[in-house]
Amino acid sequence: QVQLVESGGGLVQAGGSLRLSCVASGSIFSPNVMGWYRQAPGKERDLVATFTSGGRTNYADSVKGRFTISRDNAKNTVYLQMNSLLPEDTAVYYCNMFHTWSGRGYWGQGTQVTVSS
């Protein structure tokens, strides 16, 4: 089992910044992918950004140029730096870890990000 704990959400004005953190613990194996997803009210959970243990990143088109994902493998931590936030970025942000070899995925409890206009 893997436990994921997110932090860093909150309320910010449009144009502002937030940094999310997610610490993983438990049975962590490589290769893996850590990433962030978000779910707005009444909508599906969508990919925001991912970072593989091998160093590859992927971003949703809607956040490219504004958000940056990074990870510290030694600390089993993934970060999401969010700049130039927009009201449409308002959502619950979930951390995810996917074990490539087993195909198992794990979710954090989510952290609320609210961007006011």
mmCIF file of C-alpha atoms in Angstrom:
data_model
loop_
_atom_site.group_PDB
_atom_site.id
_atom_site.type_symbol
_atom_site.label_atom_id
_atom_site.label_comp_id
_atom_site.label_asym_id
_atom_site.label_seq_id
_atom_site.Cartn_x
_atom_site.Cartn_y
_atom_site.Cartn_z
ATOM 1 C CA GLN A 1 0.000 0.000 0.000
ATOM 2 C CA VAL A 2 0.992 3.600 -0.646
ATOM 3 C CA GLN A 3 -0.197 6.583 1.335
ATOM 4 C CA LEU A 4 -0.244 10.039 -0.242
ATOM 5 C CA VAL A 5 -0.680 13.231 1.764
ATOM 6 C CA GLU A 6 -1.260 16.525 -0.029
ATOM 7 C CA SER A 7 -0.828 20.021 1.342
ATOM 8 C CA GLY A 8 -0.688 23.580 0.121
ATOM 9 C CA GLY A 9 -4.178 24.277 -1.151
ATOM 10 C CA GLY A 10 -6.123 27.375 -0.270
ATOM 11 C CA LEU A 11 -7.838 30.514 -1.476
ATOM 12 C CA VAL A 12 -6.005 32.879 -3.800
ATOM 13 C CA GLN A 13 -6.945 35.755 -6.099
ATOM 14 C CA ALA A 14 -6.734 35.402 -9.845
ATOM 15 C CA GLY A 15 -3.179 35.951 -11.004
ATOM 16 C CA GLY A 16 -1.763 34.610 -7.767
ATOM 17 C CA SER A 17 0.320 31.531 -7.024
ATOM 18 C CA LEU A 18 0.141 28.420 -4.898
ATOM 19 C CA ARG A 19 2.459 25.481 -4.371
ATOM 20 C CA LEU A 20 1.081 22.035 -3.690
ATOM 21 C CA SER A 21 3.095 19.247 -2.114
ATOM 22 C CA CYS A 22 2.442 15.518 -1.916
ATOM 23 C CA VAL A 23 4.450 13.131 0.220
ATOM 24 C CA ALA A 24 4.297 9.410 -0.520
ATOM 25 C CA SER A 25 4.997 6.686 2.015
ATOM 26 C CA GLY A 26 4.634 2.932 2.204
ATOM 27 C CA SER A 27 5.488 0.359 -0.457
ATOM 28 C CA ILE A 28 6.989 2.549 -3.168
ATOM 29 C CA PHE A 29 8.551 0.878 -6.170
ATOM 30 C CA SER A 30 10.194 2.142 -9.317
ATOM 31 C CA PRO A 31 9.478 2.760 -12.053
ATOM 32 C CA ASN A 32 6.502 4.899 -11.135
ATOM 33 C CA VAL A 33 4.658 8.015 -12.139
ATOM 34 C CA MET A 34 3.614 10.708 -9.690
ATOM 35 C CA GLY A 35 1.203 13.357 -10.730
ATOM 36 C CA TRP A 36 -1.594 15.765 -10.052
ATOM 37 C CA TYR A 37 -5.198 15.583 -11.154
ATOM 38 C CA ARG A 38 -8.080 17.920 -10.429
ATOM 39 C CA GLN A 39 -11.820 17.697 -10.187
ATOM 40 C CA ALA A 40 -14.135 20.681 -10.342
ATOM 41 C CA PRO A 41 -17.738 20.436 -9.077
ATOM 42 C CA GLY A 42 -19.890 18.457 -11.478
ATOM 43 C CA LYS A 43 -16.948 17.524 -13.687
ATOM 44 C CA GLU A 44 -14.711 14.510 -14.175
ATOM 45 C CA ARG A 45 -11.279 14.184 -12.642
ATOM 46 C CA ASP A 46 -8.725 15.398 -15.192
ATOM 47 C CA LEU A 47 -4.984 15.162 -15.518
ATOM 48 C CA VAL A 48 -3.006 18.283 -14.626
ATOM 49 C CA ALA A 49 0.614 17.107 -14.788
ATOM 50 C CA THR A 50 2.705 13.982 -14.307
ATOM 51 C CA PHE A 51 6.369 13.264 -13.627
ATOM 52 C CA THR A 52 7.887 9.834 -14.138
ATOM 53 C CA SER A 53 10.618 8.416 -11.929
ATOM 54 C CA GLY A 54 12.767 8.554 -15.053
ATOM 55 C CA GLY A 55 12.383 12.310 -15.335
ATOM 56 C CA ARG A 56 9.723 12.801 -17.990
ATOM 57 C CA THR A 57 6.939 15.344 -17.524
ATOM 58 C CA ASN A 58 3.550 15.795 -19.112
ATOM 59 C CA TYR A 59 1.094 18.679 -18.786
ATOM 60 C CA ALA A 60 -2.495 19.353 -19.672
ATOM 61 C CA ASP A 61 -2.703 22.005 -22.385
ATOM 62 C CA SER A 62 -4.718 24.267 -20.082
ATOM 63 C CA VAL A 63 -1.848 24.621 -17.593
ATOM 64 C CA LYS A 64 1.197 24.649 -19.864
ATOM 65 C CA GLY A 65 3.344 27.693 -19.203
ATOM 66 C CA ARG A 66 1.632 28.397 -15.875
ATOM 67 C CA PHE A 67 2.144 25.249 -13.787
ATOM 68 C CA THR A 68 5.376 23.388 -13.100
ATOM 69 C CA ILE A 69 5.619 19.898 -11.674
ATOM 70 C CA SER A 70 8.746 18.722 -9.902
ATOM 71 C CA ARG A 71 9.693 15.806 -7.697
ATOM 72 C CA ASP A 72 12.295 14.850 -5.138
ATOM 73 C CA ASN A 73 12.800 11.105 -5.389
ATOM 74 C CA ALA A 74 14.867 10.990 -2.207
ATOM 75 C CA LYS A 75 11.919 12.444 -0.291
ATOM 76 C CA ASN A 76 9.207 10.646 -2.298
ATOM 77 C CA THR A 77 7.617 14.043 -2.812
ATOM 78 C CA VAL A 78 6.027 15.690 -5.811
ATOM 79 C CA TYR A 79 5.272 19.397 -6.075
ATOM 80 C CA LEU A 80 3.024 21.514 -8.251
ATOM 81 C CA GLN A 81 3.928 25.180 -8.587
ATOM 82 C CA MET A 82 0.878 27.023 -9.884
ATOM 83 C CA ASN A 83 1.333 30.556 -11.213
ATOM 84 C CA SER A 84 -1.022 32.958 -12.964
ATOM 85 C CA LEU A 85 -3.977 31.157 -11.469
ATOM 86 C CA LEU A 86 -7.372 31.548 -13.091
ATOM 87 C CA PRO A 87 -10.864 31.089 -11.625
ATOM 88 C CA GLU A 88 -11.244 28.022 -13.841
ATOM 89 C CA ASP A 89 -8.350 26.401 -11.962
ATOM 90 C CA THR A 90 -10.673 26.098 -8.963
ATOM 91 C CA ALA A 91 -10.972 22.416 -8.072
ATOM 92 C CA VAL A 92 -9.965 19.725 -5.640
ATOM 93 C CA TYR A 93 -6.441 18.690 -6.552
ATOM 94 C CA TYR A 94 -5.486 15.055 -6.066
ATOM 95 C CA CYS A 95 -2.052 13.515 -5.929
ATOM 96 C CA ASN A 96 -1.573 10.179 -7.661
ATOM 97 C CA MET A 97 1.127 7.542 -7.739
ATOM 98 C CA PHE A 98 1.082 4.824 -10.389
ATOM 99 C CA HIS A 99 3.320 1.787 -10.139
ATOM 100 C CA THR A 100 4.279 0.997 -13.710
ATOM 101 C CA TRP A 101 5.196 -2.682 -13.141
ATOM 102 C CA SER A 102 2.033 -3.634 -11.236
ATOM 103 C CA GLY A 103 -0.461 -1.259 -12.838
ATOM 104 C CA ARG A 104 -1.726 -0.173 -9.421
ATOM 105 C CA GLY A 105 -2.558 3.425 -8.694
ATOM 106 C CA TYR A 106 -3.063 5.289 -5.455
ATOM 107 C CA TRP A 107 -4.787 8.571 -4.606
ATOM 108 C CA GLY A 108 -4.385 11.172 -1.923
ATOM 109 C CA GLN A 109 -7.329 12.678 -0.084
ATOM 110 C CA GLY A 110 -7.285 15.870 -2.152
ATOM 111 C CA THR A 111 -6.678 19.510 -1.377
ATOM 112 C CA GLN A 112 -9.005 22.358 -2.308
ATOM 113 C CA VAL A 113 -7.756 25.172 -4.509
ATOM 114 C CA THR A 114 -10.075 28.142 -4.925
ATOM 115 C CA VAL A 115 -9.236 31.049 -7.211
ATOM 116 C CA SER A 116 -11.375 34.151 -6.829
ATOM 117 C CA SER A 117 -11.925 36.600 -9.650
#
